[in-house]
JSON list of C-alpha atoms in Angstrom, two decimals:
[
{"chain": "H", "resi": 1, "resn": "LYS", "atom": "CA", "xyz": [-2.44, -40.87, 3.55]},
{"chain": "H", "resi": 2, "resn": "LYS", "atom": "CA", "xyz": [-2.88, -37.09, 3.35]},
{"chain": "H", "resi": 3, "resn": "LYS", "atom": "CA", "xyz": [0.75, -36.15, 4.16]},
{"chain": "H", "resi": 4, "resn": "LEU", "atom": "CA", "xyz": [3.96, -37.91, 3.20]},
{"chain": "H", "resi": 5, "resn": "LYS", "atom": "CA", "xyz": [7.62, -37.12, 3.89]},
{"chain": "H", "resi": 6, "resn": "ILE", "atom": "CA", "xyz": [10.29, -38.98, 1.97]},
{"chain": "H", "resi": 7, "resn": "SER", "atom": "CA", "xyz": [13.85, -38.61, 3.22]},
{"chain": "H", "resi": 8, "resn": "GLY", "atom": "CA", "xyz": [17.28, -40.12, 2.75]},
{"chain": "H", "resi": 9, "resn": "ARG", "atom": "CA", "xyz": [20.72, -38.92, 1.79]},
{"chain": "H", "resi": 10, "resn": "GLU", "atom": "CA", "xyz": [20.63, -41.10, -1.30]},
{"chain": "H", "resi": 11, "resn": "LEU", "atom": "CA", "xyz": [17.21, -39.96, -2.55]},
{"chain": "H", "resi": 12, "resn": "LEU", "atom": "CA", "xyz": [17.51, -40.09, -6.32]},
{"chain": "H", "resi": 13, "resn": "SER", "atom": "CA", "xyz": [13.90, -40.40, -7.48]},
{"chain": "H", "resi": 14, "resn": "VAL", "atom": "CA", "xyz": [10.30, -40.50, -6.29]},
{"chain": "H", "resi": 15, "resn": "PRO", "atom": "CA", "xyz": [9.18, -44.03, -5.43]},
{"chain": "H", "resi": 16, "resn": "ILE", "atom": "CA", "xyz": [6.59, -45.03, -8.06]},
{"chain": "H", "resi": 17, "resn": "GLN", "atom": "CA", "xyz": [4.12, -46.09, -5.36]},
{"chain": "H", "resi": 18, "resn": "VAL", "atom": "CA", "xyz": [3.69, -42.44, -4.35]},
{"chain": "H", "resi": 19, "resn": "PHE", "atom": "CA", "xyz": [1.78, -41.64, -7.51]},
{"chain": "H", "resi": 20, "resn": "GLY", "atom": "CA", "xyz": [-1.00, -44.06, -6.49]},
{"chain": "H", "resi": 21, "resn": "LEU", "atom": "CA", "xyz": [-1.79, -41.96, -3.42]},
{"chain": "H", "resi": 22, "resn": "ASP", "atom": "CA", "xyz": [-4.41, -39.90, -5.14]},
{"chain": "H", "resi": 23, "resn": "GLN", "atom": "CA", "xyz": [-5.67, -38.32, -1.86]},
{"chain": "H", "resi": 24, "resn": "LEU", "atom": "CA", "xyz": [-2.25, -37.03, -0.96]},
{"chain": "H", "resi": 25, "resn": "GLN", "atom": "CA", "xyz": [-2.27, -33.31, 0.02]},
{"chain": "H", "resi": 26, "resn": "VAL", "atom": "CA", "xyz": [1.27, -32.66, 1.29]},
{"chain": "H", "resi": 27, "resn": "LEU", "atom": "CA", "xyz": [4.42, -34.22, -0.24]},
{"chain": "H", "resi": 28, "resn": "GLU", "atom": "CA", "xyz": [7.78, -33.36, 1.24]},
{"chain": "H", "resi": 29, "resn": "MET", "atom": "CA", "xyz": [11.03, -34.45, -0.35]},
{"chain": "H", "resi": 30, "resn": "SER", "atom": "CA", "xyz": [13.47, -31.97, 1.19]},
{"chain": "H", "resi": 31, "resn": "PRO", "atom": "CA", "xyz": [16.16, -32.50, 3.84]},
{"chain": "H", "resi": 32, "resn": "GLU", "atom": "CA", "xyz": [15.79, -30.74, 7.17]},
{"chain": "H", "resi": 33, "resn": "ARG", "atom": "CA", "xyz": [17.10, -27.19, 6.76]},
{"chain": "H", "resi": 34, "resn": "GLU", "atom": "CA", "xyz": [19.36, -27.38, 9.79]},
{"chain": "H", "resi": 35, "resn": "SER", "atom": "CA", "xyz": [20.95, -30.62, 8.48]},
{"chain": "H", "resi": 36, "resn": "CYS", "atom": "CA", "xyz": [22.73, -28.79, 5.58]},
{"chain": "H", "resi": 37, "resn": "LEU", "atom": "CA", "xyz": [22.17, -31.91, 3.49]},
{"chain": "H", "resi": 38, "resn": "ARG", "atom": "CA", "xyz": [21.34, -31.91, -0.19]},
{"chain": "H", "resi": 39, "resn": "TYR", "atom": "CA", "xyz": [19.45, -34.74, -1.85]},
{"chain": "H", "resi": 40, "resn": "ARG", "atom": "CA", "xyz": [20.38, -35.88, -5.36]},
{"chain": "H", "resi": 41, "resn": "MET", "atom": "CA", "xyz": [17.08, -36.05, -7.22]},
{"chain": "H", "resi": 42, "resn": "GLU", "atom": "CA", "xyz": [17.55, -34.50, -10.67]},
{"chain": "H", "resi": 43, "resn": "LEU", "atom": "CA", "xyz": [14.11, -35.05, -12.14]},
{"chain": "H", "resi": 44, "resn": "LEU", "atom": "CA", "xyz": [10.59, -34.54, -10.86]},
{"chain": "H", "resi": 45, "resn": "PRO", "atom": "CA", "xyz": [8.65, -37.20, -12.85]},
{"chain": "H", "resi": 46, "resn": "GLN", "atom": "CA", "xyz": [5.78, -36.33, -15.18]},
{"chain": "H", "resi": 47, "resn": "GLU", "atom": "CA", "xyz": [3.65, -38.61, -12.98]},
{"chain": "H", "resi": 48, "resn": "ILE", "atom": "CA", "xyz": [3.55, -35.84, -10.36]},
{"chain": "H", "resi": 49, "resn": "GLY", "atom": "CA", "xyz": [0.54, -34.62, -12.32]},
{"chain": "H", "resi": 50, "resn": "ARG", "atom": "CA", "xyz": [-1.47, -37.58, -10.99]},
{"chain": "H", "resi": 51, "resn": "LEU", "atom": "CA", "xyz": [-1.50, -36.11, -7.48]},
{"chain": "H", "resi": 52, "resn": "ARG", "atom": "CA", "xyz": [-4.36, -33.76, -8.23]},
{"chain": "H", "resi": 53, "resn": "ASN", "atom": "CA", "xyz": [-5.18, -33.09, -4.57]},
{"chain": "H", "resi": 54, "resn": "LEU", "atom": "CA", "xyz": [-1.72, -31.79, -3.60]},
{"chain": "H", "resi": 55, "resn": "THR", "atom": "CA", "xyz": [-1.83, -28.46, -1.76]},
{"chain": "H", "resi": 56, "resn": "CYS", "atom": "CA", "xyz": [1.85, -28.40, -0.68]},
{"chain": "H", "resi": 57, "resn": "LEU", "atom": "CA", "xyz": [4.91, -29.68, -2.52]},
{"chain": "H", "resi": 58, "resn": "TYR", "atom": "CA", "xyz": [8.35, -29.33, -0.95]},
{"chain": "H", "resi": 59, "resn": "VAL", "atom": "CA", "xyz": [11.36, -30.21, -3.12]},
{"chain": "H", "resi": 60, "resn": "ASP", "atom": "CA", "xyz": [14.07, -27.93, -1.72]},
{"chain": "H", "resi": 61, "resn": "SER", "atom": "CA", "xyz": [17.79, -28.79, -1.72]},
{"chain": "H", "resi": 62, "resn": "ASN", "atom": "CA", "xyz": [17.83, -31.42, -4.41]},
{"chain": "H", "resi": 63, "resn": "ASN", "atom": "CA", "xyz": [19.53, -31.38, -7.81]},
{"chain": "H", "resi": 64, "resn": "LEU", "atom": "CA", "xyz": [16.53, -30.61, -10.00]},
{"chain": "H", "resi": 65, "resn": "LYS", "atom": "CA", "xyz": [17.40, -29.30, -13.44]},
{"chain": "H", "resi": 66, "resn": "GLU", "atom": "CA", "xyz": [13.87, -28.94, -14.78]},
{"chain": "H", "resi": 67, "resn": "ILE", "atom": "CA", "xyz": [10.24, -29.09, -13.74]},
{"chain": "H", "resi": 68, "resn": "PRO", "atom": "CA", "xyz": [7.78, -31.09, -15.92]},
{"chain": "H", "resi": 69, "resn": "ALA", "atom": "CA", "xyz": [4.89, -29.35, -17.68]},
{"chain": "H", "resi": 70, "resn": "GLU", "atom": "CA", "xyz": [2.53, -31.63, -15.71]},
{"chain": "H", "resi": 71, "resn": "ILE", "atom": "CA", "xyz": [3.08, -29.45, -12.64]},
{"chain": "H", "resi": 72, "resn": "GLY", "atom": "CA", "xyz": [0.38, -27.18, -14.20]},
{"chain": "H", "resi": 73, "resn": "THR", "atom": "CA", "xyz": [-2.30, -29.85, -13.56]},
{"chain": "H", "resi": 74, "resn": "LEU", "atom": "CA", "xyz": [-1.95, -29.50, -9.78]},
{"chain": "H", "resi": 75, "resn": "SER", "atom": "CA", "xyz": [-4.81, -27.03, -9.60]},
{"chain": "H", "resi": 76, "resn": "HIS", "atom": "CA", "xyz": [-5.09, -27.21, -5.75]},
{"chain": "H", "resi": 77, "resn": "LEU", "atom": "CA", "xyz": [-1.44, -26.39, -5.13]},
{"chain": "H", "resi": 78, "resn": "GLU", "atom": "CA", "xyz": [-1.02, -23.54, -2.66]},
{"chain": "H", "resi": 79, "resn": "ARG", "atom": "CA", "xyz": [2.63, -23.79, -1.63]},
{"chain": "H", "resi": 80, "resn": "LEU", "atom": "CA", "xyz": [5.60, -24.86, -3.78]},
{"chain": "H", "resi": 81, "resn": "THR", "atom": "CA", "xyz": [9.24, -24.82, -2.59]},
{"chain": "H", "resi": 82, "resn": "LEU", "atom": "CA", "xyz": [12.01, -25.34, -5.17]},
{"chain": "H", "resi": 83, "resn": "SER", "atom": "CA", "xyz": [14.91, -23.44, -3.57]},
{"chain": "H", "resi": 84, "resn": "ASN", "atom": "CA", "xyz": [18.47, -24.76, -3.72]},
{"chain": "H", "resi": 85, "resn": "ASN", "atom": "CA", "xyz": [18.26, -26.67, -7.00]},
{"chain": "H", "resi": 86, "resn": "ASN", "atom": "CA", "xyz": [19.76, -26.16, -10.47]},
{"chain": "H", "resi": 87, "resn": "LEU", "atom": "CA", "xyz": [16.75, -24.73, -12.27]},
{"chain": "H", "resi": 88, "resn": "SER", "atom": "CA", "xyz": [17.44, -22.36, -15.18]},
{"chain": "H", "resi": 89, "resn": "SER", "atom": "CA", "xyz": [13.86, -22.14, -16.37]},
{"chain": "H", "resi": 90, "resn": "LEU", "atom": "CA", "xyz": [10.28, -22.98, -15.45]},
{"chain": "H", "resi": 91, "resn": "PRO", "atom": "CA", "xyz": [7.51, -24.44, -17.60]},
{"chain": "H", "resi": 92, "resn": "ALA", "atom": "CA", "xyz": [4.88, -22.10, -19.01]},
{"chain": "H", "resi": 93, "resn": "GLU", "atom": "CA", "xyz": [2.25, -24.39, -17.51]},
{"chain": "H", "resi": 94, "resn": "MET", "atom": "CA", "xyz": [3.09, -23.08, -14.07]},
{"chain": "H", "resi": 95, "resn": "GLY", "atom": "CA", "xyz": [0.92, -20.10, -14.94]},
{"chain": "H", "resi": 96, "resn": "ALA", "atom": "CA", "xyz": [-2.14, -22.36, -14.44]},
{"chain": "H", "resi": 97, "resn": "LEU", "atom": "CA", "xyz": [-1.46, -22.70, -10.67]},
{"chain": "H", "resi": 98, "resn": "GLN", "atom": "CA", "xyz": [-4.03, -20.09, -9.77]},
{"chain": "H", "resi": 99, "resn": "ARG", "atom": "CA", "xyz": [-4.35, -21.19, -6.12]},
{"chain": "H", "resi": 100, "resn": "LEU", "atom": "CA", "xyz": [-0.63, -20.86, -5.53]},
{"chain": "H", "resi": 101, "resn": "HIS", "atom": "CA", "xyz": [0.13, -18.21, -2.91]},
{"chain": "H", "resi": 102, "resn": "SER", "atom": "CA", "xyz": [3.70, -19.11, -1.81]},
{"chain": "H", "resi": 103, "resn": "LEU", "atom": "CA", "xyz": [6.58, -19.89, -4.21]},
{"chain": "H", "resi": 104, "resn": "HIS", "atom": "CA", "xyz": [10.20, -20.39, -3.16]},
{"chain": "H", "resi": 105, "resn": "LEU", "atom": "CA", "xyz": [12.84, -20.31, -5.92]},
{"chain": "H", "resi": 106, "resn": "ALA", "atom": "CA", "xyz": [15.97, -19.03, -4.11]},
{"chain": "H", "resi": 107, "resn": "ASN", "atom": "CA", "xyz": [19.41, -20.25, -5.02]},
{"chain": "H", "resi": 108, "resn": "ASN", "atom": "CA", "xyz": [18.79, -21.60, -8.52]},
{"chain": "H", "resi": 109, "resn": "SER", "atom": "CA", "xyz": [20.17, -20.55, -11.88]},
{"chain": "H", "resi": 110, "resn": "LEU", "atom": "CA", "xyz": [17.32, -18.42, -13.18]},
{"chain": "H", "resi": 111, "resn": "THR", "atom": "CA", "xyz": [18.44, -15.54, -15.37]},
{"chain": "H", "resi": 112, "resn": "GLU", "atom": "CA", "xyz": [15.02, -13.87, -15.65]},
{"chain": "H", "resi": 113, "resn": "LEU", "atom": "CA", "xyz": [11.80, -13.75, -13.73]},
{"chain": "H", "resi": 114, "resn": "PRO", "atom": "CA", "xyz": [9.81, -16.31, -15.73]},
{"chain": "H", "resi": 115, "resn": "ALA", "atom": "CA", "xyz": [6.71, -14.85, -17.42]},
{"chain": "H", "resi": 116, "resn": "PRO", "atom": "CA", "xyz": [4.37, -17.58, -16.14]},
{"chain": "H", "resi": 117, "resn": "LEU", "atom": "CA", "xyz": [4.92, -16.38, -12.58]},
{"chain": "H", "resi": 118, "resn": "CYS", "atom": "CA", "xyz": [3.32, -13.05, -13.46]},
{"chain": "H", "resi": 119, "resn": "GLN", "atom": "CA", "xyz": [0.07, -14.90, -14.15]},
{"chain": "H", "resi": 120, "resn": "LEU", "atom": "CA", "xyz": [-0.26, -16.20, -10.59]},
{"chain": "H", "resi": 121, "resn": "ARG", "atom": "CA", "xyz": [-2.86, -13.72, -9.40]},
{"chain": "H", "resi": 122, "resn": "ASN", "atom": "CA", "xyz": [-3.14, -15.16, -5.86]},
{"chain": "H", "resi": 123, "resn": "LEU", "atom": "CA", "xyz": [0.58, -15.15, -5.15]},
{"chain": "H", "resi": 124, "resn": "THR", "atom": "CA", "xyz": [1.41, -13.40, -1.88]},
{"chain": "H", "resi": 125, "resn": "PHE", "atom": "CA", "xyz": [4.98, -14.64, -1.29]},
{"chain": "H", "resi": 126, "resn": "LEU", "atom": "CA", "xyz": [7.72, -14.94, -3.93]},
{"chain": "H", "resi": 127, "resn": "ASP", "atom": "CA", "xyz": [11.39, -15.60, -3.18]},
{"chain": "H", "resi": 128, "resn": "VAL", "atom": "CA", "xyz": [13.78, -15.52, -6.11]},
{"chain": "H", "resi": 129, "resn": "SER", "atom": "CA", "xyz": [16.89, -14.52, -4.19]},
{"chain": "H", "resi": 130, "resn": "ASP", "atom": "CA", "xyz": [20.37, -15.70, -5.12]},
{"chain": "H", "resi": 131, "resn": "ASN", "atom": "CA", "xyz": [19.79, -16.34, -8.79]},
{"chain": "H", "resi": 132, "resn": "LYS", "atom": "CA", "xyz": [21.20, -14.50, -11.86]},
{"chain": "H", "resi": 133, "resn": "ILE", "atom": "CA", "xyz": [18.10, -12.44, -12.70]},
{"chain": "H", "resi": 134, "resn": "ASP", "atom": "CA", "xyz": [18.89, -9.19, -14.49]},
{"chain": "H", "resi": 135, "resn": "THR", "atom": "CA", "xyz": [15.44, -7.99, -15.54]},
{"chain": "H", "resi": 136, "resn": "ILE", "atom": "CA", "xyz": [11.98, -7.85, -14.00]},
{"chain": "H", "resi": 137, "resn": "PRO", "atom": "CA", "xyz": [9.15, -7.84, -16.65]},
{"chain": "H", "resi": 138, "resn": "SER", "atom": "CA", "xyz": [6.56, -5.09, -16.53]},
{"chain": "H", "resi": 139, "resn": "SER", "atom": "CA", "xyz": [3.93, -7.81, -16.33]},
{"chain": "H", "resi": 140, "resn": "ILE", "atom": "CA", "xyz": [4.81, -8.15, -12.65]},
{"chain": "H", "resi": 141, "resn": "ARG", "atom": "CA", "xyz": [2.06, -5.57, -12.08]},
{"chain": "H", "resi": 142, "resn": "ARG", "atom": "CA", "xyz": [-0.42, -8.47, -12.41]},
{"chain": "H", "resi": 143, "resn": "LEU", "atom": "CA", "xyz": [0.62, -9.84, -9.05]},
{"chain": "H", "resi": 144, "resn": "GLU", "atom": "CA", "xyz": [-1.81, -7.53, -7.29]},
{"chain": "H", "resi": 145, "resn": "LYS", "atom": "CA", "xyz": [-1.93, -9.58, -4.04]},
{"chain": "H", "resi": 146, "resn": "LEU", "atom": "CA", "xyz": [1.84, -9.89, -3.68]},
{"chain": "H", "resi": 147, "resn": "GLU", "atom": "CA", "xyz": [2.93, -9.01, -0.11]},
{"chain": "H", "resi": 148, "resn": "THR", "atom": "CA", "xyz": [6.52, -10.33, -0.03]},
{"chain": "H", "resi": 149, "resn": "LEU", "atom": "CA", "xyz": [9.05, -10.14, -2.86]},
{"chain": "H", "resi": 150, "resn": "LEU", "atom": "CA", "xyz": [12.64, -11.19, -2.19]},
{"chain": "H", "resi": 151, "resn": "LEU", "atom": "CA", "xyz": [15.15, -10.31, -4.92]},
{"chain": "H", "resi": 152, "resn": "LEU", "atom": "CA", "xyz": [18.45, -10.27, -3.01]},
{"chain": "H", "resi": 153, "resn": "PHE", "atom": "CA", "xyz": [21.70, -11.39, -4.64]},
{"chain": "H", "resi": 154, "resn": "ASN", "atom": "CA", "xyz": [20.73, -11.10, -8.28]},
{"chain": "H", "resi": 155, "resn": "SER", "atom": "CA", "xyz": [22.01, -8.98, -11.17]},
{"chain": "H", "resi": 156, "resn": "LEU", "atom": "CA", "xyz": [19.32, -6.33, -11.40]},
{"chain": "H", "resi": 157, "resn": "GLU", "atom": "CA", "xyz": [20.43, -3.00, -12.86]},
{"chain": "H", "resi": 158, "resn": "SER", "atom": "CA", "xyz": [16.96, -1.42, -12.91]},
{"chain": "H", "resi": 159, "resn": "LEU", "atom": "CA", "xyz": [13.37, -1.94, -11.81]},
{"chain": "H", "resi": 160, "resn": "PRO", "atom": "CA", "xyz": [10.32, -1.42, -14.00]},
{"chain": "H", "resi": 161, "resn": "GLU", "atom": "CA", "xyz": [7.92, 1.40, -13.09]},
{"chain": "H", "resi": 162, "resn": "ASP", "atom": "CA", "xyz": [5.22, -1.31, -12.87]},
{"chain": "H", "resi": 163, "resn": "ILE", "atom": "CA", "xyz": [6.68, -2.62, -9.65]},
{"chain": "H", "resi": 164, "resn": "CYS", "atom": "CA", "xyz": [5.32, 0.52, -8.01]},
{"chain": "H", "resi": 165, "resn": "LEU", "atom": "CA", "xyz": [1.81, -0.74, -8.72]},
{"chain": "H", "resi": 166, "resn": "LEU", "atom": "CA", "xyz": [2.23, -3.56, -6.20]},
{"chain": "H", "resi": 167, "resn": "ARG", "atom": "CA", "xyz": [0.52, -1.56, -3.48]},
{"chain": "H", "resi": 168, "resn": "ASN", "atom": "CA", "xyz": [0.05, -4.60, -1.20]},
{"chain": "H", "resi": 169, "resn": "LEU", "atom": "CA", "xyz": [3.81, -5.13, -0.83]},
{"chain": "H", "resi": 170, "resn": "HIS", "atom": "CA", "xyz": [4.87, -5.27, 2.85]},
{"chain": "H", "resi": 171, "resn": "THR", "atom": "CA", "xyz": [8.35, -6.65, 2.25]},
{"chain": "H", "resi": 172, "resn": "LEU", "atom": "CA", "xyz": [10.70, -5.95, -0.66]},
{"chain": "H", "resi": 173, "resn": "TRP", "atom": "CA", "xyz": [14.34, -6.97, -0.39]},
{"chain": "H", "resi": 174, "resn": "LEU", "atom": "CA", "xyz": [16.58, -5.68, -3.14]},
{"chain": "H", "resi": 175, "resn": "GLY", "atom": "CA", "xyz": [19.98, -6.01, -1.46]},
{"chain": "H", "resi": 176, "resn": "ASN", "atom": "CA", "xyz": [23.16, -6.97, -3.34]},
{"chain": "H", "resi": 177, "resn": "ASN", "atom": "CA", "xyz": [22.10, -6.15, -6.90]},
{"chain": "H", "resi": 178, "resn": "HIS", "atom": "CA", "xyz": [23.46, -3.49, -9.30]},
{"chain": "H", "resi": 179, "resn": "LEU", "atom": "CA", "xyz": [20.73, -0.90, -8.85]},
{"chain": "H", "resi": 180, "resn": "ARG", "atom": "CA", "xyz": [21.81, 2.73, -9.49]},
{"chain": "H", "resi": 181, "resn": "SER", "atom": "CA", "xyz": [18.32, 4.21, -9.48]},
{"chain": "H", "resi": 182, "resn": "LEU", "atom": "CA", "xyz": [14.76, 3.53, -8.39]},
{"chain": "H", "resi": 183, "resn": "PRO", "atom": "CA", "xyz": [11.54, 4.21, -10.33]},
{"chain": "H", "resi": 184, "resn": "ALA", "atom": "CA", "xyz": [10.16, 7.70, -9.76]},
{"chain": "H", "resi": 185, "resn": "ALA", "atom": "CA", "xyz": [6.96, 6.31, -8.22]},
{"chain": "H", "resi": 186, "resn": "PHE", "atom": "CA", "xyz": [8.80, 4.07, -5.75]},
{"chain": "H", "resi": 187, "resn": "GLY", "atom": "CA", "xyz": [7.65, 6.24, -2.85]},
{"chain": "H", "resi": 188, "resn": "GLU", "atom": "CA", "xyz": [4.06, 5.16, -3.55]},
{"chain": "H", "resi": 189, "resn": "LEU", "atom": "CA", "xyz": [4.75, 1.77, -1.96]},
{"chain": "H", "resi": 190, "resn": "VAL", "atom": "CA", "xyz": [3.48, 3.09, 1.33]},
{"chain": "H", "resi": 191, "resn": "ASN", "atom": "CA", "xyz": [2.55, -0.30, 2.82]},
{"chain": "H", "resi": 192, "resn": "LEU", "atom": "CA", "xyz": [6.19, -1.26, 3.15]},
{"chain": "H", "resi": 193, "resn": "ASP", "atom": "CA", "xyz": [7.35, -1.30, 6.75]},
{"chain": "H", "resi": 194, "resn": "TRP", "atom": "CA", "xyz": [9.99, 1.44, 6.77]},
{"chain": "H", "resi": 195, "resn": "GLY", "atom": "CA", "xyz": [10.47, 1.31, 10.55]},
{"chain": "H", "resi": 196, "resn": "HIS", "atom": "CA", "xyz": [13.91, 1.50, 12.15]},
{"chain": "H", "resi": 197, "resn": "ASN", "atom": "CA", "xyz": [13.61, -1.80, 13.99]},
{"chain": "H", "resi": 198, "resn": "TYR", "atom": "CA", "xyz": [12.56, -3.90, 10.98]},
{"chain": "H", "resi": 199, "resn": "CYS", "atom": "CA", "xyz": [13.50, -2.61, 7.57]},
{"chain": "H", "resi": 200, "resn": "SER", "atom": "CA", "xyz": [11.28, -4.43, 5.10]},
{"chain": "H", "resi": 201, "resn": "CYS", "atom": "CA", "xyz": [12.79, -2.55, 2.15]},
{"chain": "H", "resi": 202, "resn": "ASN", "atom": "CA", "xyz": [16.43, -3.53, 1.88]},
{"chain": "H", "resi": 203, "resn": "PHE", "atom": "CA", "xyz": [18.86, -1.72, -0.48]},
{"chain": "H", "resi": 204, "resn": "GLU", "atom": "CA", "xyz": [22.23, -2.75, 0.96]},
{"chain": "H", "resi": 205, "resn": "GLY", "atom": "CA", "xyz": [24.90, -3.69, -1.50]},
{"chain": "H", "resi": 206, "resn": "ASN", "atom": "CA", "xyz": [23.58, -1.52, -4.41]},
{"chain": "H", "resi": 207, "resn": "PRO", "atom": "CA", "xyz": [25.47, 1.49, -5.88]},
{"chain": "H", "resi": 208, "resn": "LEU", "atom": "CA", "xyz": [22.37, 3.70, -5.53]},
{"chain": "H", "resi": 209, "resn": "GLU", "atom": "CA", "xyz": [22.71, 7.23, -6.85]},
{"chain": "H", "resi": 210, "resn": "ASN", "atom": "CA", "xyz": [19.14, 8.28, -7.64]},
{"chain": "H", "resi": 211, "resn": "PRO", "atom": "CA", "xyz": [18.02, 8.59, -4.89]},
{"chain": "H", "resi": 212, "resn": "PRO", "atom": "CA", "xyz": [21.10, 8.19, -2.71]},
{"chain": "H", "resi": 213, "resn": "PRO", "atom": "CA", "xyz": [20.99, 5.73, 0.23]},
{"chain": "H", "resi": 214, "resn": "GLU", "atom": "CA", "xyz": [20.48, 8.49, 2.82]},
{"chain": "H", "resi": 215, "resn": "VAL", "atom": "CA", "xyz": [17.25, 9.48, 1.04]},
{"chain": "H", "resi": 216, "resn": "CYS", "atom": "CA", "xyz": [16.03, 5.88, 0.87]},
{"chain": "H", "resi": 217, "resn": "SER", "atom": "CA", "xyz": [16.49, 5.56, 4.59]},
{"chain": "H", "resi": 218, "resn": "ARG", "atom": "CA", "xyz": [13.87, 8.26, 5.14]},
{"chain": "H", "resi": 219, "resn": "GLY", "atom": "CA", "xyz": [11.17, 6.02, 3.70]},
{"chain": "H", "resi": 220, "resn": "PRO", "atom": "CA", "xyz": [8.48, 6.69, 1.12]},
{"chain": "H", "resi": 221, "resn": "GLU", "atom": "CA", "xyz": [7.94, 10.34, 2.00]},
{"chain": "H", "resi": 222, "resn": "GLY", "atom": "CA", "xyz": [11.62, 11.13, 1.59]},
{"chain": "H", "resi": 223, "resn": "ILE", "atom": "CA", "xyz": [11.73, 9.36, -1.73]},
{"chain": "H", "resi": 224, "resn": "ARG", "atom": "CA", "xyz": [8.62, 11.20, -2.98]},
{"chain": "H", "resi": 225, "resn": "ASP", "atom": "CA", "xyz": [10.10, 14.53, -1.91]},
{"chain": "H", "resi": 226, "resn": "TYR", "atom": "CA", "xyz": [13.34, 13.75, -3.68]},
{"chain": "H", "resi": 227, "resn": "PHE", "atom": "CA", "xyz": [11.72, 12.97, -7.01]},
{"chain": "H", "resi": 228, "resn": "SER", "atom": "CA", "xyz": [9.36, 15.94, -6.65]},
{"chain": "H", "resi": 229, "resn": "SER", "atom": "CA", "xyz": [12.34, 18.24, -6.21]},
{"chain": "H", "resi": 230, "resn": "LEU", "atom": "CA", "xyz": [13.92, 16.82, -9.40]},
{"chain": "H", "resi": 231, "resn": "ARG", "atom": "CA", "xyz": [10.77, 17.60, -11.37]},
{"chain": "H", "resi": 232, "resn": "ARG", "atom": "CA", "xyz": [10.86, 21.21, -10.18]},
{"chain": "H", "resi": 233, "resn": "ILE", "atom": "CA", "xyz": [14.38, 21.76, -11.44]}
]
């Protein structure tokens, strides 16, 4: 088998036979999104490291409290979904997943953006919405290929200047945080889609003062002009 989906309202653990499928490429252990179900698996076993050919691992909407260090041995992994669990941290070994380009971590209990994530040089999609994250490390600048970064519903009070170095960003959602200001170089993120029909840079639900919301709505040029005028004062 190259692809396997395991389902069931009472899913508590991974059947041991799965770890003998050494050619497995896609393993899905998540309920259908529209079902609104939540499985009950609390532990992803260490044996997950045996599935060295996995490219996609879907473990959304379970009850996971931790991820084993052995996840770092899945060197072919390209897509990992861990949203809607109870994760408060991630293992440092995740930094070894250098083929990973899509990582979903929404609706967990993370209080910071884990440092290992900033080592994932091929990451293009990162969703850490609806956690308790209050800081973004400056090492985020290493994610040079990042195109989508979703940070809605967290506890961010500020953004590091280094986020302005992510020049490949096309989507950046910052809604419902505690941001009062943006970095002075924020207007350099010119690849964001600032169009009226699809706003890829979302600030709603923040008490922005510097620059104010009406300036942000003008896009990168308006933001650059705003900070330039401050420097001239």
